[in-house]
PDB file of N, CA and C in Angstrom:
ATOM      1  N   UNK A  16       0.847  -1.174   0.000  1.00 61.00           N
ATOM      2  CA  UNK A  16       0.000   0.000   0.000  1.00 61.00           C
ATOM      3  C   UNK A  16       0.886   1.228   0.000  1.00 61.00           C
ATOM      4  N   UNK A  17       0.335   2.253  -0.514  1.00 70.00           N
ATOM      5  CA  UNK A  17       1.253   3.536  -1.112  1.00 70.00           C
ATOM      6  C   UNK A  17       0.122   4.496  -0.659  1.00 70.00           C
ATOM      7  N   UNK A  18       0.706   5.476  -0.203  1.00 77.00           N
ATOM      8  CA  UNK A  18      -0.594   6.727   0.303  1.00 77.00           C
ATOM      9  C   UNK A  18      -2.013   5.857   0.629  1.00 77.00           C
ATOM     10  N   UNK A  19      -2.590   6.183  -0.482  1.00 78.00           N
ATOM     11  CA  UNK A  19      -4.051   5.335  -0.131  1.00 78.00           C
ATOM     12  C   UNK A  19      -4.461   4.581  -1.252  1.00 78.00           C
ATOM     13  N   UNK A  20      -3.651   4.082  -2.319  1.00 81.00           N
ATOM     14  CA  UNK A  20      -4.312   3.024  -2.862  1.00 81.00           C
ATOM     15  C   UNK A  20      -3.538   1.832  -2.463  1.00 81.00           C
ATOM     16  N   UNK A  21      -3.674   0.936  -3.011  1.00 82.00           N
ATOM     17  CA  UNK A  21      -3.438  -0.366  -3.125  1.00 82.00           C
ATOM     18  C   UNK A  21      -3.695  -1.188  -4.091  1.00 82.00           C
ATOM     19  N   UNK A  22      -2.715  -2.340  -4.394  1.00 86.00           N
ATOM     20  CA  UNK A  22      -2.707  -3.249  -5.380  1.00 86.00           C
ATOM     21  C   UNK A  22      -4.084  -4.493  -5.260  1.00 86.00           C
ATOM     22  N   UNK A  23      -4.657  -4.876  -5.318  1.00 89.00           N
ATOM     23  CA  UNK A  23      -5.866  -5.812  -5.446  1.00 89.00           C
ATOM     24  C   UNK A  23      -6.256  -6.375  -6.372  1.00 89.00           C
ATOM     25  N   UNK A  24      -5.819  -7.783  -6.318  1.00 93.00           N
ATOM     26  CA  UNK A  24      -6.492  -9.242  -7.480  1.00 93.00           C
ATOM     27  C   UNK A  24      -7.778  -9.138  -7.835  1.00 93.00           C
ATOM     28  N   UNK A  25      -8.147  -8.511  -8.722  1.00 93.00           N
ATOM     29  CA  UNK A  25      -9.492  -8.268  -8.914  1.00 93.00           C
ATOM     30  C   UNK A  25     -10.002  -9.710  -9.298  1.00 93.00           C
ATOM     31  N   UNK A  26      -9.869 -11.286  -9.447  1.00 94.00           N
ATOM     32  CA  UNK A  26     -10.654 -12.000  -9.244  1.00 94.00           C
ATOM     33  C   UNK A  26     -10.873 -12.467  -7.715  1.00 94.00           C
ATOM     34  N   UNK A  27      -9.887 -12.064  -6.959  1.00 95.00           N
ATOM     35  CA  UNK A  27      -9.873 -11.945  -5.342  1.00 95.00           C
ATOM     36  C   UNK A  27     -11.152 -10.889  -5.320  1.00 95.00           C
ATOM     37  N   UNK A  28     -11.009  -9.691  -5.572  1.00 95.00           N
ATOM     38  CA  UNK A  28     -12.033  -8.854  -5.302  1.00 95.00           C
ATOM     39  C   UNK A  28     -13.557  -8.937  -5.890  1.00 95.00           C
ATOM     40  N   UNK A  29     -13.609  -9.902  -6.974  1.00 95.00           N
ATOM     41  CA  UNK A  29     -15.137 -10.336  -7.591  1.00 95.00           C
ATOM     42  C   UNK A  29     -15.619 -11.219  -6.382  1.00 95.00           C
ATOM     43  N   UNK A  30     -14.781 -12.129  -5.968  1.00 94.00           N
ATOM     44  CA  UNK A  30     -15.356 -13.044  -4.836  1.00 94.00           C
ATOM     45  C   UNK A  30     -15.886 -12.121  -3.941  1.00 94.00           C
ATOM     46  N   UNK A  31     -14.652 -11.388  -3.218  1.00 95.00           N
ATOM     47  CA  UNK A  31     -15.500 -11.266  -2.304  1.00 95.00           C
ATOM     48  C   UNK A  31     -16.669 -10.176  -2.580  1.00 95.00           C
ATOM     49  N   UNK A  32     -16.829  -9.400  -3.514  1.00 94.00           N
ATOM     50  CA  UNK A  32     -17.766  -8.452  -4.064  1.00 94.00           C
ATOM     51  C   UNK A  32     -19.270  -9.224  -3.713  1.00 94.00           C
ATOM     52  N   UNK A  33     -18.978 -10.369  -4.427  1.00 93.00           N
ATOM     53  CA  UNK A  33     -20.247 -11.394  -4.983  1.00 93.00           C
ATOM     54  C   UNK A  33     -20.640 -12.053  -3.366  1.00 93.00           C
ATOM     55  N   UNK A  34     -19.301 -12.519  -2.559  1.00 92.00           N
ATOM     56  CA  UNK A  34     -20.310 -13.065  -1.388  1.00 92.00           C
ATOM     57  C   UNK A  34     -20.810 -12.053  -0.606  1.00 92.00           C
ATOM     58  N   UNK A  35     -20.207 -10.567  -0.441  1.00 93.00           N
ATOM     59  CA  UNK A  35     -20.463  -9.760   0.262  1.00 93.00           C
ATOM     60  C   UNK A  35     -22.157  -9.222   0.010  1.00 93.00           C
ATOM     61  N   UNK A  36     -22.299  -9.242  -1.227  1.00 90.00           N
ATOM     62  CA  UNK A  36     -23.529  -8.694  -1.489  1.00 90.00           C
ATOM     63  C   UNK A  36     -24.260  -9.739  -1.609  1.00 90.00           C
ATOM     64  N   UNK A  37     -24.166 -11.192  -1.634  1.00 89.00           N
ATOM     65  CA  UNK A  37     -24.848 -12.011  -1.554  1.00 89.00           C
ATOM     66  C   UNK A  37     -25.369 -11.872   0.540  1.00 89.00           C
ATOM     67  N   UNK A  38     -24.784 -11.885   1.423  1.00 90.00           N
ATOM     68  CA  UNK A  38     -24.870 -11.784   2.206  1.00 90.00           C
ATOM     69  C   UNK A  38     -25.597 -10.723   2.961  1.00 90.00           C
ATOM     70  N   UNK A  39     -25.482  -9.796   1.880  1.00 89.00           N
ATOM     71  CA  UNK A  39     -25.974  -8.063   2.449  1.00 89.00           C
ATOM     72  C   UNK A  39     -27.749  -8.509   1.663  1.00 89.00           C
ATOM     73  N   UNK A  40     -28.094  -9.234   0.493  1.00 85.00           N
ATOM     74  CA  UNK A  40     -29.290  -9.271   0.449  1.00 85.00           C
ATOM     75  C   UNK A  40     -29.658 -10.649   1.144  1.00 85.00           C
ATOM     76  N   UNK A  41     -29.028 -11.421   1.992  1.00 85.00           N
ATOM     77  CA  UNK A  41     -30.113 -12.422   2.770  1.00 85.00           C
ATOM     78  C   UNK A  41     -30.266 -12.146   4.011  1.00 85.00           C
ATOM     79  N   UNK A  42     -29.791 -11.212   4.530  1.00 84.00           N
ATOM     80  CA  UNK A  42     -29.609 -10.781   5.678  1.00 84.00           C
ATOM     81  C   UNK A  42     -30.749 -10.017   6.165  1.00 84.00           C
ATOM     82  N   UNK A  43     -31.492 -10.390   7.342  1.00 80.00           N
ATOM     83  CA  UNK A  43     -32.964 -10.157   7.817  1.00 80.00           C
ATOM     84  C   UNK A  43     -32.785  -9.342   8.788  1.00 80.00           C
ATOM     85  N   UNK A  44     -31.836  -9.030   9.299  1.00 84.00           N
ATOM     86  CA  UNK A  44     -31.425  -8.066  10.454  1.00 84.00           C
ATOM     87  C   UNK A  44     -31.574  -6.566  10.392  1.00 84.00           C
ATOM     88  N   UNK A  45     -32.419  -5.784  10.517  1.00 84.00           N
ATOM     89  CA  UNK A  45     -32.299  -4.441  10.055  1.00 84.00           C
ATOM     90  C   UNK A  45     -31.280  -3.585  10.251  1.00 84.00           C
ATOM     91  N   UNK A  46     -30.671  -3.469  11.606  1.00 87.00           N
ATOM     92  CA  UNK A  46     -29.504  -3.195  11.768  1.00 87.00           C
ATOM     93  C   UNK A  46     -28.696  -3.409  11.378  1.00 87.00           C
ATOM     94  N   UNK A  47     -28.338  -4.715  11.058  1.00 89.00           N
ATOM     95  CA  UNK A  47     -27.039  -5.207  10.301  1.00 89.00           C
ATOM     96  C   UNK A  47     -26.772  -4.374   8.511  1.00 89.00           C
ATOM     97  N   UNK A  48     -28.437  -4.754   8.167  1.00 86.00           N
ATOM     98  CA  UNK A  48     -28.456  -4.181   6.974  1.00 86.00           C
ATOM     99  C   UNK A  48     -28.460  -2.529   6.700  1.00 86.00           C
ATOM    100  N   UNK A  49     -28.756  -1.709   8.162  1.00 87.00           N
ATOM    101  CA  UNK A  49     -28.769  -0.313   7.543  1.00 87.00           C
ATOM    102  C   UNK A  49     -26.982  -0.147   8.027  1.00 87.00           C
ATOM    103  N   UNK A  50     -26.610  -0.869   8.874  1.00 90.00           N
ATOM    104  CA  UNK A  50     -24.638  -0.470   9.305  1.00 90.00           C
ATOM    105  C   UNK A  50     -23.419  -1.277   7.836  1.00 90.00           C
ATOM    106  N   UNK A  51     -24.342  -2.135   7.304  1.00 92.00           N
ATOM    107  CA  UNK A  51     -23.608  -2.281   6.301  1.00 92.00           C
ATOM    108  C   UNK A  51     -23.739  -1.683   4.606  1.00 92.00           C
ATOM    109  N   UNK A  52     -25.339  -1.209   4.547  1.00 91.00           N
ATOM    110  CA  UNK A  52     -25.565  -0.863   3.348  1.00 91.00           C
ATOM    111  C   UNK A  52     -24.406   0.582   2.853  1.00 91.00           C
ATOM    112  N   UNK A  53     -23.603   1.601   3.337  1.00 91.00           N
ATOM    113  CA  UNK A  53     -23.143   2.084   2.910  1.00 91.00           C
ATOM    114  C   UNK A  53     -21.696   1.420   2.415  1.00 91.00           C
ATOM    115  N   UNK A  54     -21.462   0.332   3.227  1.00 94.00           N
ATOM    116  CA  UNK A  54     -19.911  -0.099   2.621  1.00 94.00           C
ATOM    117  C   UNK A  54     -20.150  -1.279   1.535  1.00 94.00           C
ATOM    118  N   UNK A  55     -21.367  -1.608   1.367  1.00 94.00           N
ATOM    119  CA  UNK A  55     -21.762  -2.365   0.098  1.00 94.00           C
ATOM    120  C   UNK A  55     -21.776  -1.580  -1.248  1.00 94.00           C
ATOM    121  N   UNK A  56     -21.932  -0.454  -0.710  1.00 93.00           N
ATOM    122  CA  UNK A  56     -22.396   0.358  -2.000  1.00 93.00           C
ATOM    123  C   UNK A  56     -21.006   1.322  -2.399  1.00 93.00           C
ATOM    124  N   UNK A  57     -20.626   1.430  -1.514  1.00 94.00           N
ATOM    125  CA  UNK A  57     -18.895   2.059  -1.494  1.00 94.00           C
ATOM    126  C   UNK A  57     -18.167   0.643  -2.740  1.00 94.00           C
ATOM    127  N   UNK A  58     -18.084  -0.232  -1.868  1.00 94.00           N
ATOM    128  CA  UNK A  58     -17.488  -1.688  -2.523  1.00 94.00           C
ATOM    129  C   UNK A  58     -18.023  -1.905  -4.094  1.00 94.00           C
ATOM    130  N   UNK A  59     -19.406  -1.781  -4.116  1.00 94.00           N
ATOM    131  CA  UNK A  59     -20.165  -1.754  -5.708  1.00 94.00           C
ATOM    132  C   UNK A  59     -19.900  -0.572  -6.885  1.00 94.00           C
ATOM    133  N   UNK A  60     -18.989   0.603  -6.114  1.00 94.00           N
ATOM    134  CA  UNK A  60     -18.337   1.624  -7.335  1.00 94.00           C
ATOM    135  C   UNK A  60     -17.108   1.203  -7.472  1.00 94.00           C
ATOM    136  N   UNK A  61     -15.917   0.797  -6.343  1.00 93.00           N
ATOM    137  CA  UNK A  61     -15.252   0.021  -7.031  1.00 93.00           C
ATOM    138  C   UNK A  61     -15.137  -0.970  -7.732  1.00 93.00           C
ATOM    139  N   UNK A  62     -16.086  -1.931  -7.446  1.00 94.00           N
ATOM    140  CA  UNK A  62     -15.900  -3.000  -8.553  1.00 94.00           C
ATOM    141  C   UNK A  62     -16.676  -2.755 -10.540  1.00 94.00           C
ATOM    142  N   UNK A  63     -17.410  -1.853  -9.518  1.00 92.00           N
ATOM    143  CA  UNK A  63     -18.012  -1.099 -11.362  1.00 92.00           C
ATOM    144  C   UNK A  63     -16.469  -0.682 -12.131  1.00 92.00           C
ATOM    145  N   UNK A  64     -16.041   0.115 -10.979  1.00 92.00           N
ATOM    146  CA  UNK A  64     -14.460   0.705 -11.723  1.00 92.00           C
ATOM    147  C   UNK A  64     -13.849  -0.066 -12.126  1.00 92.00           C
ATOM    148  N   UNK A  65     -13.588  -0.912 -11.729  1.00 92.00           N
ATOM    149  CA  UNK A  65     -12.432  -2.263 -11.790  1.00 92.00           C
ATOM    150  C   UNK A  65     -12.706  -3.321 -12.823  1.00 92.00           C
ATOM    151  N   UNK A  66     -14.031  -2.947 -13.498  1.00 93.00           N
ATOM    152  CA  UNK A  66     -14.799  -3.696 -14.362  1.00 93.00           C
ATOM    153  C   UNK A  66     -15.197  -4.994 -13.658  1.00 93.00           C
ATOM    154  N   UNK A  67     -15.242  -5.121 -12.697  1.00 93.00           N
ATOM    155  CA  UNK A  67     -15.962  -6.330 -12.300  1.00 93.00           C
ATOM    156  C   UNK A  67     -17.713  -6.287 -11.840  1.00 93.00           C
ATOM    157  N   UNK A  68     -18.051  -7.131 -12.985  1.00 91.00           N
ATOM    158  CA  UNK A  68     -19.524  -7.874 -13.091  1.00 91.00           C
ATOM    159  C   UNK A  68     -19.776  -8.442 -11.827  1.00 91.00           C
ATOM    160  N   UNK A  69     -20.995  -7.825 -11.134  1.00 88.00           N
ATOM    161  CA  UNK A  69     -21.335  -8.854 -10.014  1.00 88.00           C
ATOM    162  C   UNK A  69     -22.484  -9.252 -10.146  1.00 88.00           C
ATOM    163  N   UNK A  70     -22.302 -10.505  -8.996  1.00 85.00           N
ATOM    164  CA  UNK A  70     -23.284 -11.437  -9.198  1.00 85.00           C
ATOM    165  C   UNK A  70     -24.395 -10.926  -8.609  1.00 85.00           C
ATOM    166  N   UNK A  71     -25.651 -10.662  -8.927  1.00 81.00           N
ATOM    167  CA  UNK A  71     -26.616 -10.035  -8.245  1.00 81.00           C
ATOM    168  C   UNK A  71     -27.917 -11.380  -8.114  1.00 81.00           C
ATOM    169  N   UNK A  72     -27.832 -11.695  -6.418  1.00 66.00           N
ATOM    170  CA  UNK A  72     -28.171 -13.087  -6.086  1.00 66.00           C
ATOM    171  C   UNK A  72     -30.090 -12.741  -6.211  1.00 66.00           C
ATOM    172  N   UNK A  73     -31.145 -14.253  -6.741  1.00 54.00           N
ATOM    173  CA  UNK A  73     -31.983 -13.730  -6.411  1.00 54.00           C
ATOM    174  C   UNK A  73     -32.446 -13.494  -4.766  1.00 54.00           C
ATOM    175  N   UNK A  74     -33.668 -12.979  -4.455  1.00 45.00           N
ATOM    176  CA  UNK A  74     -34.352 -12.750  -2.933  1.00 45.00           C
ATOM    177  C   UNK A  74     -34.134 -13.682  -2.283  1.00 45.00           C
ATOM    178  N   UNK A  75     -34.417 -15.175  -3.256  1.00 51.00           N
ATOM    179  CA  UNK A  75     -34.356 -16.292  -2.394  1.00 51.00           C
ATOM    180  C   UNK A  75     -33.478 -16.970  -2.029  1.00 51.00           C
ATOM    181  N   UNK A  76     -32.171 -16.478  -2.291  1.00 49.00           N
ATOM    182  CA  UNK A  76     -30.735 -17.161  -2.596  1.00 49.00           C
ATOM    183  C   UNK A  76     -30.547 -17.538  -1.621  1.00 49.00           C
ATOM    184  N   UNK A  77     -30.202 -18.635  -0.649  1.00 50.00           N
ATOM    185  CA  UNK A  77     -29.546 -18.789   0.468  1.00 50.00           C
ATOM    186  C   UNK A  77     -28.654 -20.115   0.303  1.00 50.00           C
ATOM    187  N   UNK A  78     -27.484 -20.403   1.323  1.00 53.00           N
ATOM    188  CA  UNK A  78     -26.408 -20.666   0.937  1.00 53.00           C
ATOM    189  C   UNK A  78     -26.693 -22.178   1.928  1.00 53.00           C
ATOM    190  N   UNK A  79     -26.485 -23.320   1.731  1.00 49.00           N
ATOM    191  CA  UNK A  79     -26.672 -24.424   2.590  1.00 49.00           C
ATOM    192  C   UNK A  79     -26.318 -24.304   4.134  1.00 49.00           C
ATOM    193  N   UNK A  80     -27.077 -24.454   4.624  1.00 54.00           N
ATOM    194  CA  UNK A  80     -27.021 -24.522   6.364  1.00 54.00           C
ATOM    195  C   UNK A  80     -26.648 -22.955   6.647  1.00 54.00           C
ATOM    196  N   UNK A  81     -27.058 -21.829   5.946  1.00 55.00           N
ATOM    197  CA  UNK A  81     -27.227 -20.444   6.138  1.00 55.00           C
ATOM    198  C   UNK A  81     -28.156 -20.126   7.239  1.00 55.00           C
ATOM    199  N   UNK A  82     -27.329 -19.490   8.446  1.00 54.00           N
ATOM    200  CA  UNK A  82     -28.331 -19.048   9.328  1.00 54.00           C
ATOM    201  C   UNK A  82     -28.752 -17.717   9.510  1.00 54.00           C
ATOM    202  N   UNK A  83     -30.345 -17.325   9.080  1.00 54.00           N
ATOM    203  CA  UNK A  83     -30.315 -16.137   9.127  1.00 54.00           C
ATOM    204  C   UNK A  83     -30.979 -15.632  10.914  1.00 54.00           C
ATOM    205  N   UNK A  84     -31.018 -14.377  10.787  1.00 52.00           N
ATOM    206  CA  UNK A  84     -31.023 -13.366  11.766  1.00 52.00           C
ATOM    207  C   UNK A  84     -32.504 -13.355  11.797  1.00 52.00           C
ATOM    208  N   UNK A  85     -33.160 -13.486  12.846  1.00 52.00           N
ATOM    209  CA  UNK A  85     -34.701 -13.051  12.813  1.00 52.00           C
ATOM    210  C   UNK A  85     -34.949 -12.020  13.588  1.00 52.00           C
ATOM    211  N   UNK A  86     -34.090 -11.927  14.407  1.00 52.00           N
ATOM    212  CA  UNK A  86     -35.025 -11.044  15.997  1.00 52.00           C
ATOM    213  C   UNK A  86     -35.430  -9.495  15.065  1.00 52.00           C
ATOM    214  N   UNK A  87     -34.831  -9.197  14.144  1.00 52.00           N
ATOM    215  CA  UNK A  87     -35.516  -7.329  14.297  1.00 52.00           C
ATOM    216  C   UNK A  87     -34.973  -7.589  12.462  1.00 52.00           C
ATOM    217  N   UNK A  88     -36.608  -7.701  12.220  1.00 52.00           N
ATOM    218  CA  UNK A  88     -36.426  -7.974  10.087  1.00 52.00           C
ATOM    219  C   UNK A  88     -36.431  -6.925   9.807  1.00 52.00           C
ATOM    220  N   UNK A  89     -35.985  -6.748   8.436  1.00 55.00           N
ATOM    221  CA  UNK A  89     -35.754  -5.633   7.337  1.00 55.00           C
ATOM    222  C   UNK A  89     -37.094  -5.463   7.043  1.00 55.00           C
ATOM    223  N   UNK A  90     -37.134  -3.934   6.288  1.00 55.00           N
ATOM    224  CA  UNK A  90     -38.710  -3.211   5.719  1.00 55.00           C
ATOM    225  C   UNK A  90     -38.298  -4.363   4.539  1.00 55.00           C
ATOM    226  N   UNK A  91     -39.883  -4.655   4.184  1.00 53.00           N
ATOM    227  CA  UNK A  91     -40.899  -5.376   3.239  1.00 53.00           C
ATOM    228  C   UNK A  91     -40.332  -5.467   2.440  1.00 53.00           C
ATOM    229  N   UNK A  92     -39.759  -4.018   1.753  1.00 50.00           N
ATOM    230  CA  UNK A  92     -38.947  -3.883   0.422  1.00 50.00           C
ATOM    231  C   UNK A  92     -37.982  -4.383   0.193  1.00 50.00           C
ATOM    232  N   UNK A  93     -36.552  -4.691   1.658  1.00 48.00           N
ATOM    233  CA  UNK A  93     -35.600  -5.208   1.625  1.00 48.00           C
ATOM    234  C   UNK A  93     -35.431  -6.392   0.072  1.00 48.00           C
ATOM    235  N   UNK A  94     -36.737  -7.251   0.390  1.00 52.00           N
ATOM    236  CA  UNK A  94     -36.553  -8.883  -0.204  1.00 52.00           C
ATOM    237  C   UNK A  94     -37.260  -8.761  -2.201  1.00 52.00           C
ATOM    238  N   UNK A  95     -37.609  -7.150  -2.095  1.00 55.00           N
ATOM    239  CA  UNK A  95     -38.175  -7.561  -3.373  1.00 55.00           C
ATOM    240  C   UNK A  95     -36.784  -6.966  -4.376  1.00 55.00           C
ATOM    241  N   UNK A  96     -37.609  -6.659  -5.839  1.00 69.00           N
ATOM    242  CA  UNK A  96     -36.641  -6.093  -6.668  1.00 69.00           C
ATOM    243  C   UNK A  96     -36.355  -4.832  -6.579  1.00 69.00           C
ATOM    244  N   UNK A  97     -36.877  -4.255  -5.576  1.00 81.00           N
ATOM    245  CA  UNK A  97     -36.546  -2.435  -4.732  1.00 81.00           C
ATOM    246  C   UNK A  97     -35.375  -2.770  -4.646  1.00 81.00           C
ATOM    247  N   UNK A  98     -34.664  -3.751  -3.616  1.00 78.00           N
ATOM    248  CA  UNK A  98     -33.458  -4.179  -3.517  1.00 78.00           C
ATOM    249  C   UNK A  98     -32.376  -3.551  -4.076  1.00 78.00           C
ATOM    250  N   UNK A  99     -32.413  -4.226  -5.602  1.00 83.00           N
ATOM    251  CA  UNK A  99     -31.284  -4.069  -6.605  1.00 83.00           C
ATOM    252  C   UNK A  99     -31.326  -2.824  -7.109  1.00 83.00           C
ATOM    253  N   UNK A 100     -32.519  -2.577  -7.478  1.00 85.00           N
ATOM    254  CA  UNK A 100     -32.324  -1.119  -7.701  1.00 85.00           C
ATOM    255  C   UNK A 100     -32.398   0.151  -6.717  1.00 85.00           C
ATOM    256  N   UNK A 101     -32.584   0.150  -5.504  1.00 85.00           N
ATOM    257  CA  UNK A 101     -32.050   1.033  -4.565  1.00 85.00           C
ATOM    258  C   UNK A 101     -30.888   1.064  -3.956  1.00 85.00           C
ATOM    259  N   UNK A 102     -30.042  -0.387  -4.214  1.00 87.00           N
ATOM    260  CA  UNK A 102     -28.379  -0.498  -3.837  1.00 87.00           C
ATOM    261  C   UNK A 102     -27.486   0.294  -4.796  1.00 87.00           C
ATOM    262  N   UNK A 103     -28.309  -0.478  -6.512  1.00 86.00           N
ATOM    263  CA  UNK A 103     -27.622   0.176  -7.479  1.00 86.00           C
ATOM    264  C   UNK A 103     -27.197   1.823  -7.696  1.00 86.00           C
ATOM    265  N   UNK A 104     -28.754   2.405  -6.964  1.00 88.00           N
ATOM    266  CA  UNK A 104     -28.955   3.687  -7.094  1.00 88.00           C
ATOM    267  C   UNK A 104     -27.811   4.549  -6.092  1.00 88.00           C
ATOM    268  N   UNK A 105     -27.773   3.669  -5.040  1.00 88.00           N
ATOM    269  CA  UNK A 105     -27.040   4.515  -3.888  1.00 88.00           C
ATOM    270  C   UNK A 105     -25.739   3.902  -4.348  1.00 88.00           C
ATOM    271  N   UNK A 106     -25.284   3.314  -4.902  1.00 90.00           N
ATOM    272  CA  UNK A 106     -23.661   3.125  -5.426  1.00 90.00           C
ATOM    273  C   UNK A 106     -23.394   4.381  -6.383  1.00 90.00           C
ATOM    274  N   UNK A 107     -24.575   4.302  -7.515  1.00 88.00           N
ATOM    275  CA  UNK A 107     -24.441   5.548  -8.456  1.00 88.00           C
ATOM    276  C   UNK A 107     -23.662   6.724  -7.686  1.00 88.00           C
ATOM    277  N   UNK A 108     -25.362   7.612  -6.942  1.00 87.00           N
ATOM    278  CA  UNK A 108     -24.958   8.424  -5.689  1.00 87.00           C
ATOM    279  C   UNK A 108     -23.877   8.658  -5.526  1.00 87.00           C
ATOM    280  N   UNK A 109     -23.133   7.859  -5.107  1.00 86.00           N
ATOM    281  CA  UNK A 109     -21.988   8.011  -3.915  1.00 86.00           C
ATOM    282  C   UNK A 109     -20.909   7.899  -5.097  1.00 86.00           C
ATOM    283  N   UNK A 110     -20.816   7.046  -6.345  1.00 87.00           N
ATOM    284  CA  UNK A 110     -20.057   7.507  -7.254  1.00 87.00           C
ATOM    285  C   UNK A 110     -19.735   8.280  -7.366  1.00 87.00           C
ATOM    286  N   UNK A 111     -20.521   9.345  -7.220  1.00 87.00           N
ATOM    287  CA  UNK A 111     -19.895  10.787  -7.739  1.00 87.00           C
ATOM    288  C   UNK A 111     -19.163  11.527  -7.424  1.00 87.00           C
ATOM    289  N   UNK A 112     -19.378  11.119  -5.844  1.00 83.00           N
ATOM    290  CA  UNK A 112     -18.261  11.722  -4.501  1.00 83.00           C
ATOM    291  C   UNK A 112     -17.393  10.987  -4.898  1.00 83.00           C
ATOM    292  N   UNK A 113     -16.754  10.012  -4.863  1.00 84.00           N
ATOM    293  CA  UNK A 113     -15.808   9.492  -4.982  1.00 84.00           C
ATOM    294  C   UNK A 113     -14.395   9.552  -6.024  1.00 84.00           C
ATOM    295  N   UNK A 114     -13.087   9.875  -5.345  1.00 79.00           N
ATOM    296  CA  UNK A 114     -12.502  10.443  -6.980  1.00 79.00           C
ATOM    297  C   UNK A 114     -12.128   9.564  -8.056  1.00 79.00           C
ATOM    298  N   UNK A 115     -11.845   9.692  -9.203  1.00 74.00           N
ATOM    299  CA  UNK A 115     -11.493   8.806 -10.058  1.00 74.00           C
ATOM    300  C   UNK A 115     -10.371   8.127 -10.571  1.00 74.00           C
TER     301      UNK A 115
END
């Protein structure tokens, strides 16, 4: 690492892009999901930059013996196709701040 970038395997960084946001949409926890939705969406302009395609999981995706979070669920919208396009939107957003 040099000032503030860094070198990064971008098929290292598709993984974890893809489980991260796989994880950020099965996740039933509201809290969890409003303390992580900004560094998902931070993470989703770099990998736009970096040209990496992510995997955008469906609602129902869950991963074998996946345990989710019940005590305090996400709004309604969390699980539909609001989802993708309100993550997408707030990556846009915050694109812009971000330098190039």
């Amino acid at each position: 690492m040099q000032g503030d970038e860094c070198q990064i395997d971008p098929l290292m960084f598709k993984a974890f892009v893809d489980a991260l946001l796989a994880w950020h949409r099965r996740t039933s926890h509201a809290v969890m999901a409003a303390l992580s939705e900004g560094f998902v969406a931070t993470v989703l302009v770099l990998a736009e930059r970096a040209g990496i395609e992510v995997e955008w999981q469906p609602a129902d995706f869950a991963e074998v013996g996946d345990v989710k979070d019940v005590q305090v669920p996400t709004a309604p919208d969390s699980c539909d196709g609001g989802w993708t396009a309100a993550l997408q939107q707030k990556s846009r957003d915050l694109g812009r701040f971000m330098a190039a």
